Amino acid sequence: MTKRKDGRYQEVVTINGKRKYFYGATKAEVLRKVNAYREEDKRGKTISVLCDEWFEHHTPKVGYKAAESYSPPIKQIKDAFGDLRASEITPPMVSAFIRRIESRGYARRTVQLRLDVLRMVLDYVITEYGCIDVNPCQSVTLSKHLRSSKRELPSSSDIAAIVEHAKDDRFSLLPFILCYTGLRLGEALALTDKDFRDGVICVSKKVSWQPNSPVIELWAKTDRGIREVPLLDVVKDALPEWSGYLFSDDGKKPYTKSAFQCRWKKYAKRTGVTTIRHTLRHEFATLLYDAKVDTKEAAEMLGHDESVMRSIYTHITDNRRKKTAQKLNEYVNSVSNNPESAENA
């Protein structure tokens, strides 16, 4: 320990390969700081600090939208566990956290994301620091009663309006293409004239807004990773002659987020279309189902896992079964209330 020119004492200690400097008015104060730091280091970093470390480490590996979706779960995790160390978190504590989230009425998918983010943070702790051996999230499951957030199909009137107005202008073509290609919005906004070839649409990139400016993210690193979607005749006939980006003011860059939202709002007001954009992708899935395209091929067109596609097909079947039952129930009720109508039928 040395005494500085300003009268304070200084001690340099190497901990975990890093040099740390401690200062104090007396030797005893410096020693207290050294011991406190050693004890803190032994306990490990707080969950709040570890969440920030994990976020910085993990987000470069995922897209902007995925990284953006982590922010609300991380805030809730910090609120629940922020001052604790990883070694202090137990499965019952994680379970209690998840039950509190569930009690707020969130959909299953939203609750699952909270559990997944906490699990990834603690997996990072195991890999980087080794201060815990078992992830306490492993034994925690979600309650069975949670609702699933399933988007309904667009109405027949919306589809009719989309088809009717498809050739009004360049932007009006966008919902039409979403409907008959099954592309995600970001994928459609990233389309250029080079992506239309040999009767297919080559899907290899998407637009993400960060936060307002359009940024192109590549889905595929090589040609083998490019997804191909059939270029249906109705889409081909509706395409204008153009070069560069299809949905753009000048062909050189896609719309900004604010420009897109403004155009969609005007489009909806002019056409009466009320459906949200992602449901148009579900409409294409329904077309695949009606055309009896098998789940593997349908999954490849939509960029899904085959298991996801099977669940979508099941959802379509269940919806139609419910509608059939509803029609039958309404008919039987009308007949029972008016027997004469049944005799005249």
GROMACS .gro file of C-alpha atoms in nm:
model
  345
    1MET     CA    1   0.000   0.000   0.000
    2THR     CA    2   0.134   0.343  -0.093
    3LYS     CA    3   0.057   0.697   0.017
    4ARG     CA    4  -0.019   0.943  -0.262
    5LYS     CA    5   0.087   1.307  -0.283
    6ASP     CA    6  -0.271   1.415  -0.206
    7GLY     CA    7  -0.249   1.233   0.130
    8ARG     CA    8  -0.474   0.941   0.038
    9TYR     CA    9  -0.368   0.577   0.051
   10GLN     CA   10  -0.375   0.355  -0.258
   11GLU     CA   11  -0.378  -0.023  -0.303
   12VAL     CA   12  -0.358  -0.209  -0.635
   13VAL     CA   13  -0.511  -0.560  -0.637
   14THR     CA   14  -0.539  -0.810  -0.922
   15ILE     CA   15  -0.874  -0.993  -0.914
   16ASN     CA   16  -0.978  -1.236  -1.188
   17GLY     CA   17  -0.688  -1.110  -1.400
   18LYS     CA   18  -0.795  -0.746  -1.373
   19ARG     CA   19  -0.610  -0.471  -1.186
   20LYS     CA   20  -0.831  -0.274  -0.950
   21TYR     CA   21  -0.734   0.048  -0.768
   22PHE     CA   22  -0.866   0.129  -0.421
   23TYR     CA   23  -0.829   0.463  -0.242
   24GLY     CA   24  -0.899   0.586   0.109
   25ALA     CA   25  -0.810   0.847   0.370
   26THR     CA   26  -0.664   0.573   0.593
   27LYS     CA   27  -0.516   0.228   0.540
   28ALA     CA   28  -0.810   0.076   0.725
   29GLU     CA   29  -1.056   0.239   0.482
   30VAL     CA   30  -0.865   0.102   0.183
   31LEU     CA   31  -0.860  -0.248   0.331
   32ARG     CA   32  -1.237  -0.233   0.396
   33LYS     CA   33  -1.294  -0.141   0.030
   34VAL     CA   34  -1.070  -0.425  -0.090
   35ASN     CA   35  -1.247  -0.680   0.130
   36ALA     CA   36  -1.590  -0.552   0.029
   37TYR     CA   37  -1.499  -0.580  -0.339
   38ARG     CA   38  -1.364  -0.934  -0.294
   39GLU     CA   39  -1.684  -1.037  -0.117
   40GLU     CA   40  -1.896  -0.877  -0.391
   41ASP     CA   41  -1.692  -1.053  -0.658
   42LYS     CA   42  -1.733  -1.385  -0.481
   43ARG     CA   43  -2.114  -1.345  -0.474
   44GLY     CA   44  -2.122  -1.258  -0.843
   45LYS     CA   45  -2.279  -0.981  -1.047
   46THR     CA   46  -2.640  -0.879  -0.997
   47ILE     CA   47  -2.909  -0.996  -1.237
   48SER     CA   48  -2.957  -0.634  -1.345
   49VAL     CA   49  -2.593  -0.614  -1.461
   50LEU     CA   50  -2.605  -0.961  -1.613
   51CYS     CA   51  -2.919  -0.874  -1.814
   52ASP     CA   52  -2.736  -0.578  -1.968
   53GLU     CA   53  -2.430  -0.792  -2.043
   54TRP     CA   54  -2.641  -1.065  -2.203
   55PHE     CA   55  -2.835  -0.813  -2.412
   56GLU     CA   56  -2.514  -0.658  -2.545
   57HIS     CA   57  -2.370  -1.004  -2.614
   58HIS     CA   58  -2.681  -1.159  -2.772
   59THR     CA   59  -2.850  -0.888  -2.978
   60PRO     CA   60  -2.587  -0.868  -3.256
   61LYS     CA   61  -2.683  -1.227  -3.340
   62VAL     CA   62  -3.053  -1.152  -3.398
   63GLY     CA   63  -3.258  -0.905  -3.601
   64TYR     CA   64  -3.354  -0.558  -3.485
   65LYS     CA   65  -3.718  -0.651  -3.418
   66ALA     CA   66  -3.619  -0.953  -3.209
   67ALA     CA   67  -3.377  -0.740  -3.008
   68GLU     CA   68  -3.648  -0.477  -2.962
   69SER     CA   69  -3.889  -0.741  -2.827
   70TYR     CA   70  -3.644  -0.829  -2.546
   71SER     CA   71  -3.669  -0.487  -2.380
   72PRO     CA   72  -4.005  -0.532  -2.196
   73PRO     CA   73  -3.912  -0.880  -2.059
   74ILE     CA   74  -3.573  -0.754  -1.941
   75LYS     CA   75  -3.736  -0.464  -1.757
   76GLN     CA   76  -3.974  -0.702  -1.579
   77ILE     CA   77  -3.689  -0.943  -1.495
   78LYS     CA   78  -3.486  -0.657  -1.349
   79ASP     CA   79  -3.785  -0.542  -1.143
   80ALA     CA   80  -3.825  -0.893  -1.003
   81PHE     CA   81  -3.463  -1.005  -0.958
   82GLY     CA   82  -3.243  -0.699  -1.026
   83ASP     CA   83  -3.050  -0.689  -0.695
   84LEU     CA   84  -3.013  -1.067  -0.662
   85ARG     CA   85  -2.723  -1.283  -0.780
   86ALA     CA   86  -2.775  -1.576  -1.015
   87SER     CA   87  -2.687  -1.822  -0.738
   88GLU     CA   88  -2.969  -1.680  -0.524
   89ILE     CA   89  -3.245  -1.746  -0.779
   90THR     CA   90  -3.438  -2.070  -0.724
   91PRO     CA   91  -3.701  -2.253  -0.935
   92PRO     CA   92  -3.983  -2.151  -0.694
   93MET     CA   93  -3.879  -1.786  -0.735
   94VAL     CA   94  -3.888  -1.819  -1.116
   95SER     CA   95  -4.225  -1.995  -1.095
   96ALA     CA   96  -4.365  -1.717  -0.874
   97PHE     CA   97  -4.239  -1.457  -1.125
   98ILE     CA   98  -4.408  -1.636  -1.415
   99ARG     CA   99  -4.735  -1.670  -1.222
  100ARG     CA  100  -4.733  -1.295  -1.156
  101ILE     CA  101  -4.686  -1.231  -1.528
  102GLU     CA  102  -4.967  -1.473  -1.610
  103SER     CA  103  -5.201  -1.299  -1.365
  104ARG     CA  104  -5.179  -0.981  -1.574
  105GLY     CA  105  -5.376  -1.146  -1.853
  106TYR     CA  106  -5.096  -1.181  -2.108
  107ALA     CA  107  -5.125  -1.435  -2.389
  108ARG     CA  108  -4.920  -1.756  -2.370
  109ARG     CA  109  -4.671  -1.633  -2.627
  110THR     CA  110  -4.598  -1.318  -2.426
  111VAL     CA  111  -4.547  -1.508  -2.100
  112GLN     CA  112  -4.326  -1.763  -2.276
  113LEU     CA  113  -4.099  -1.485  -2.400
  114ARG     CA  114  -4.039  -1.369  -2.038
  115LEU     CA  115  -3.940  -1.720  -1.935
  116ASP     CA  116  -3.722  -1.766  -2.244
  117VAL     CA  117  -3.532  -1.440  -2.189
  118LEU     CA  118  -3.464  -1.521  -1.822
  119ARG     CA  119  -3.349  -1.868  -1.924
  120MET     CA  120  -3.111  -1.724  -2.186
  121VAL     CA  121  -2.966  -1.474  -1.936
  122LEU     CA  122  -2.897  -1.754  -1.685
  123ASP     CA  123  -2.755  -1.980  -1.957
  124TYR     CA  124  -2.516  -1.693  -2.034
  125VAL     CA  125  -2.416  -1.686  -1.666
  126ILE     CA  126  -2.343  -2.061  -1.670
  127THR     CA  127  -2.131  -2.031  -1.985
  128GLU     CA  128  -1.942  -1.713  -1.902
  129TYR     CA  129  -1.903  -1.726  -1.523
  130GLY     CA  130  -1.984  -2.078  -1.406
  131CYS     CA  131  -2.119  -1.950  -1.074
  132ILE     CA  132  -2.427  -2.173  -1.117
  133ASP     CA  133  -2.441  -2.525  -1.258
  134VAL     CA  134  -2.815  -2.566  -1.322
  135ASN     CA  135  -3.053  -2.315  -1.479
  136PRO     CA  136  -3.347  -2.265  -1.237
  137CYS     CA  137  -3.578  -2.200  -1.536
  138GLN     CA  138  -3.550  -2.560  -1.658
  139SER     CA  139  -3.819  -2.702  -1.430
  140VAL     CA  140  -4.065  -2.410  -1.470
  141THR     CA  141  -4.359  -2.448  -1.707
  142LEU     CA  142  -4.647  -2.222  -1.807
  143SER     CA  143  -5.003  -2.274  -1.684
  144LYS     CA  144  -5.232  -2.466  -1.917
  145HIS     CA  145  -5.516  -2.214  -1.896
  146LEU     CA  146  -5.331  -1.933  -2.078
  147ARG     CA  147  -5.502  -1.804  -2.388
  148SER     CA  148  -5.329  -1.832  -2.722
  149SER     CA  149  -5.314  -1.520  -2.937
  150LYS     CA  150  -5.443  -1.637  -3.274
  151ARG     CA  151  -5.518  -1.388  -3.548
  152GLU     CA  152  -5.836  -1.445  -3.742
  153LEU     CA  153  -5.854  -1.458  -4.121
  154PRO     CA  154  -5.941  -1.141  -4.312
  155SER     CA  155  -6.307  -1.102  -4.397
  156SER     CA  156  -6.437  -1.183  -4.744
  157SER     CA  157  -6.525  -0.814  -4.791
  158ASP     CA  158  -6.164  -0.714  -4.714
  159ILE     CA  159  -6.030  -0.966  -4.966
  160ALA     CA  160  -6.276  -0.843  -5.229
  161ALA     CA  161  -6.167  -0.482  -5.170
  162ILE     CA  162  -5.798  -0.575  -5.185
  163VAL     CA  163  -5.848  -0.750  -5.521
  164GLU     CA  164  -6.066  -0.467  -5.657
  165HIS     CA  165  -5.813  -0.196  -5.573
  166ALA     CA  166  -5.493  -0.390  -5.650
  167LYS     CA  167  -5.413  -0.183  -5.960
  168ASP     CA  168  -5.515   0.159  -5.824
  169ASP     CA  169  -5.154   0.258  -5.762
  170ARG     CA  170  -4.820   0.104  -5.663
  171PHE     CA  171  -4.894   0.096  -5.290
  172SER     CA  172  -5.233  -0.073  -5.342
  173LEU     CA  173  -5.045  -0.365  -5.489
  174LEU     CA  174  -4.879  -0.434  -5.152
  175PRO     CA  175  -5.177  -0.594  -4.966
  176PHE     CA  176  -5.260  -0.787  -5.284
  177ILE     CA  177  -4.910  -0.934  -5.293
  178LEU     CA  178  -4.922  -1.015  -4.920
  179CYS     CA  179  -5.247  -1.201  -4.985
  180TYR     CA  180  -5.125  -1.411  -5.279
  181THR     CA  181  -4.763  -1.477  -5.183
  182GLY     CA  182  -4.778  -1.523  -4.805
  183LEU     CA  183  -4.478  -1.293  -4.761
  184ARG     CA  184  -4.420  -1.114  -4.433
  185LEU     CA  185  -4.455  -0.737  -4.458
  186GLY     CA  186  -4.080  -0.679  -4.423
  187GLU     CA  187  -4.009  -0.935  -4.696
  188ALA     CA  188  -4.253  -0.769  -4.938
  189LEU     CA  189  -4.109  -0.423  -4.872
  190ALA     CA  190  -3.760  -0.556  -4.955
  191LEU     CA  191  -3.861  -0.690  -5.300
  192THR     CA  192  -3.677  -0.562  -5.606
  193ASP     CA  193  -3.716  -0.642  -5.976
  194LYS     CA  194  -3.424  -0.887  -5.938
  195ASP     CA  195  -3.627  -1.106  -5.702
  196PHE     CA  196  -3.883  -1.201  -5.968
  197ARG     CA  197  -3.747  -1.472  -6.197
  198ASP     CA  198  -3.844  -1.794  -6.372
  199GLY     CA  199  -4.197  -1.798  -6.233
  200VAL     CA  200  -4.098  -1.761  -5.869
  201ILE     CA  201  -4.032  -1.487  -5.616
  202CYS     CA  202  -3.694  -1.527  -5.444
  203VAL     CA  203  -3.715  -1.428  -5.077
  204SER     CA  204  -3.377  -1.363  -4.918
  205LYS     CA  205  -3.412  -1.038  -4.722
  206LYS     CA  206  -3.646  -0.816  -4.528
  207VAL     CA  207  -3.686  -0.453  -4.427
  208SER     CA  208  -3.672  -0.362  -4.060
  209TRP     CA  209  -3.718  -0.008  -3.931
  210GLN     CA  210  -3.449   0.112  -3.688
  211PRO     CA  211  -3.640   0.299  -3.553
  212ASN     CA  212  -3.780   0.488  -3.854
  213SER     CA  213  -3.516   0.433  -4.123
  214PRO     CA  214  -3.541   0.121  -4.343
  215VAL     CA  215  -3.257  -0.128  -4.298
  216ILE     CA  216  -3.216  -0.436  -4.519
  217GLU     CA  217  -3.154  -0.758  -4.325
  218LEU     CA  218  -3.054  -1.073  -4.511
  219TRP     CA  219  -3.247  -1.392  -4.435
  220ALA     CA  220  -3.011  -1.603  -4.644
  221LYS     CA  221  -2.631  -1.596  -4.643
  222THR     CA  222  -2.607  -1.810  -4.959
  223ASP     CA  223  -2.827  -1.893  -5.261
  224ARG     CA  224  -2.917  -2.225  -5.097
  225GLY     CA  225  -3.092  -2.036  -4.819
  226ILE     CA  226  -3.320  -1.841  -5.054
  227ARG     CA  227  -3.690  -1.924  -5.014
  228GLU     CA  228  -3.889  -1.951  -5.336
  229VAL     CA  229  -4.258  -1.863  -5.357
  230PRO     CA  230  -4.464  -1.930  -5.672
  231LEU     CA  231  -4.534  -1.620  -5.878
  232LEU     CA  232  -4.905  -1.673  -5.937
  233ASP     CA  233  -5.056  -1.547  -6.262
  234VAL     CA  234  -5.282  -1.302  -6.079
  235VAL     CA  235  -4.976  -1.143  -5.917
  236LYS     CA  236  -4.771  -1.144  -6.237
  237ASP     CA  237  -5.054  -0.971  -6.428
  238ALA     CA  238  -5.082  -0.700  -6.161
  239LEU     CA  239  -4.710  -0.612  -6.158
  240PRO     CA  240  -4.607  -0.286  -6.324
  241GLU     CA  241  -4.283  -0.229  -6.511
  242TRP     CA  242  -4.023  -0.104  -6.264
  243SER     CA  243  -3.662  -0.127  -6.152
  244GLY     CA  244  -3.519  -0.125  -5.800
  245TYR     CA  245  -3.748  -0.160  -5.499
  246LEU     CA  246  -4.108  -0.237  -5.585
  247PHE     CA  247  -4.251  -0.046  -5.290
  248SER     CA  248  -4.059   0.280  -5.292
  249ASP     CA  249  -4.097   0.640  -5.399
  250ASP     CA  250  -3.787   0.634  -5.617
  251GLY     CA  251  -3.691   0.265  -5.641
  252LYS     CA  252  -3.367   0.335  -5.456
  253LYS     CA  253  -3.476   0.268  -5.099
  254PRO     CA  254  -3.785   0.126  -4.922
  255TYR     CA  255  -4.035   0.338  -4.733
  256THR     CA  256  -3.950   0.476  -4.391
  257LYS     CA  257  -4.177   0.352  -4.112
  258SER     CA  258  -4.368   0.680  -4.091
  259ALA     CA  259  -4.410   0.697  -4.471
  260PHE     CA  260  -4.543   0.342  -4.480
  261GLN     CA  261  -4.788   0.401  -4.193
  262CYS     CA  262  -4.917   0.718  -4.358
  263ARG     CA  263  -4.976   0.536  -4.688
  264TRP     CA  264  -5.146   0.239  -4.521
  265LYS     CA  265  -5.379   0.469  -4.328
  266LYS     CA  266  -5.482   0.646  -4.649
  267TYR     CA  267  -5.522   0.311  -4.827
  268ALA     CA  268  -5.748   0.173  -4.552
  269LYS     CA  269  -5.963   0.488  -4.553
  270ARG     CA  270  -5.997   0.484  -4.933
  271THR     CA  271  -6.074   0.111  -4.972
  272GLY     CA  272  -6.248   0.027  -4.645
  273VAL     CA  273  -5.999  -0.255  -4.570
  274THR     CA  274  -5.985  -0.309  -4.195
  275THR     CA  275  -5.775  -0.625  -4.158
  276ILE     CA  276  -5.432  -0.610  -3.996
  277ARG     CA  277  -5.149  -0.682  -4.237
  278HIS     CA  278  -5.024  -1.011  -4.093
  279THR     CA  279  -5.363  -1.179  -4.141
  280LEU     CA  280  -5.313  -1.155  -4.518
  281ARG     CA  281  -5.031  -1.405  -4.477
  282HIS     CA  282  -5.286  -1.633  -4.309
  283GLU     CA  283  -5.511  -1.594  -4.612
  284PHE     CA  284  -5.234  -1.739  -4.830
  285ALA     CA  285  -5.199  -2.030  -4.585
  286THR     CA  286  -5.573  -2.093  -4.633
  287LEU     CA  287  -5.528  -2.095  -5.010
  288LEU     CA  288  -5.252  -2.355  -4.971
  289TYR     CA  289  -5.482  -2.563  -4.752
  290ASP     CA  290  -5.772  -2.543  -4.999
  291ALA     CA  291  -5.537  -2.636  -5.285
  292LYS     CA  292  -5.435  -2.943  -5.081
  293VAL     CA  293  -5.068  -2.843  -5.078
  294ASP     CA  294  -4.896  -3.074  -4.828
  295THR     CA  295  -4.759  -2.930  -4.505
  296LYS     CA  296  -4.392  -2.967  -4.598
  297GLU     CA  297  -4.424  -2.773  -4.925
  298ALA     CA  298  -4.653  -2.515  -4.765
  299ALA     CA  299  -4.404  -2.465  -4.481
  300GLU     CA  300  -4.123  -2.405  -4.730
  301MET     CA  301  -4.328  -2.140  -4.912
  302LEU     CA  302  -4.416  -1.958  -4.591
  303GLY     CA  303  -4.076  -1.996  -4.428
  304HIS     CA  304  -4.218  -2.200  -4.137
  305ASP     CA  305  -4.119  -2.522  -3.966
  306GLU     CA  306  -4.336  -2.811  -4.080
  307SER     CA  307  -4.472  -2.850  -3.725
  308VAL     CA  308  -4.588  -2.486  -3.729
  309MET     CA  309  -4.756  -2.542  -4.065
  310ARG     CA  310  -4.940  -2.846  -3.930
  311SER     CA  311  -5.074  -2.636  -3.641
  312ILE     CA  312  -5.189  -2.368  -3.890
  313TYR     CA  313  -5.370  -2.629  -4.100
  314THR     CA  314  -5.531  -2.768  -3.782
  315HIS     CA  315  -5.639  -2.416  -3.683
  316ILE     CA  316  -5.805  -2.366  -4.024
  317THR     CA  317  -5.986  -2.701  -3.993
  318ASP     CA  318  -6.105  -2.622  -3.640
  319ASN     CA  319  -6.231  -2.277  -3.743
  320ARG     CA  320  -6.430  -2.421  -4.032
  321ARG     CA  321  -6.574  -2.695  -3.811
  322LYS     CA  322  -6.691  -2.431  -3.562
  323LYS     CA  323  -6.849  -2.221  -3.838
  324THR     CA  324  -7.028  -2.528  -3.975
  325ALA     CA  325  -7.159  -2.612  -3.629
  326GLN     CA  326  -7.274  -2.253  -3.584
  327LYS     CA  327  -7.463  -2.255  -3.916
  328LEU     CA  328  -7.625  -2.586  -3.831
  329ASN     CA  329  -7.720  -2.464  -3.485
  330GLU     CA  330  -7.874  -2.143  -3.627
  331TYR     CA  331  -8.072  -2.343  -3.883
  332VAL     CA  332  -8.205  -2.591  -3.626
  333ASN     CA  333  -8.304  -2.306  -3.395
  334SER     CA  334  -8.490  -2.128  -3.675
  335VAL     CA  335  -8.672  -2.449  -3.770
  336SER     CA  336  -8.769  -2.533  -3.413
  337ASN     CA  337  -8.903  -2.181  -3.364
  338ASN     CA  338  -9.094  -2.186  -3.693
  339PRO     CA  339  -9.203  -2.541  -3.790
  340GLU     CA  340  -9.392  -2.417  -4.098
  341SER     CA  341  -9.067  -2.302  -4.261
  342ALA     CA  342  -8.931  -2.659  -4.236
  343GLU     CA  343  -9.242  -2.803  -4.405
  344ASN     CA  344  -9.215  -2.554  -4.691
  345ALA     CA  345  -8.839  -2.612  -4.738
   0.00000   0.00000   0.00000
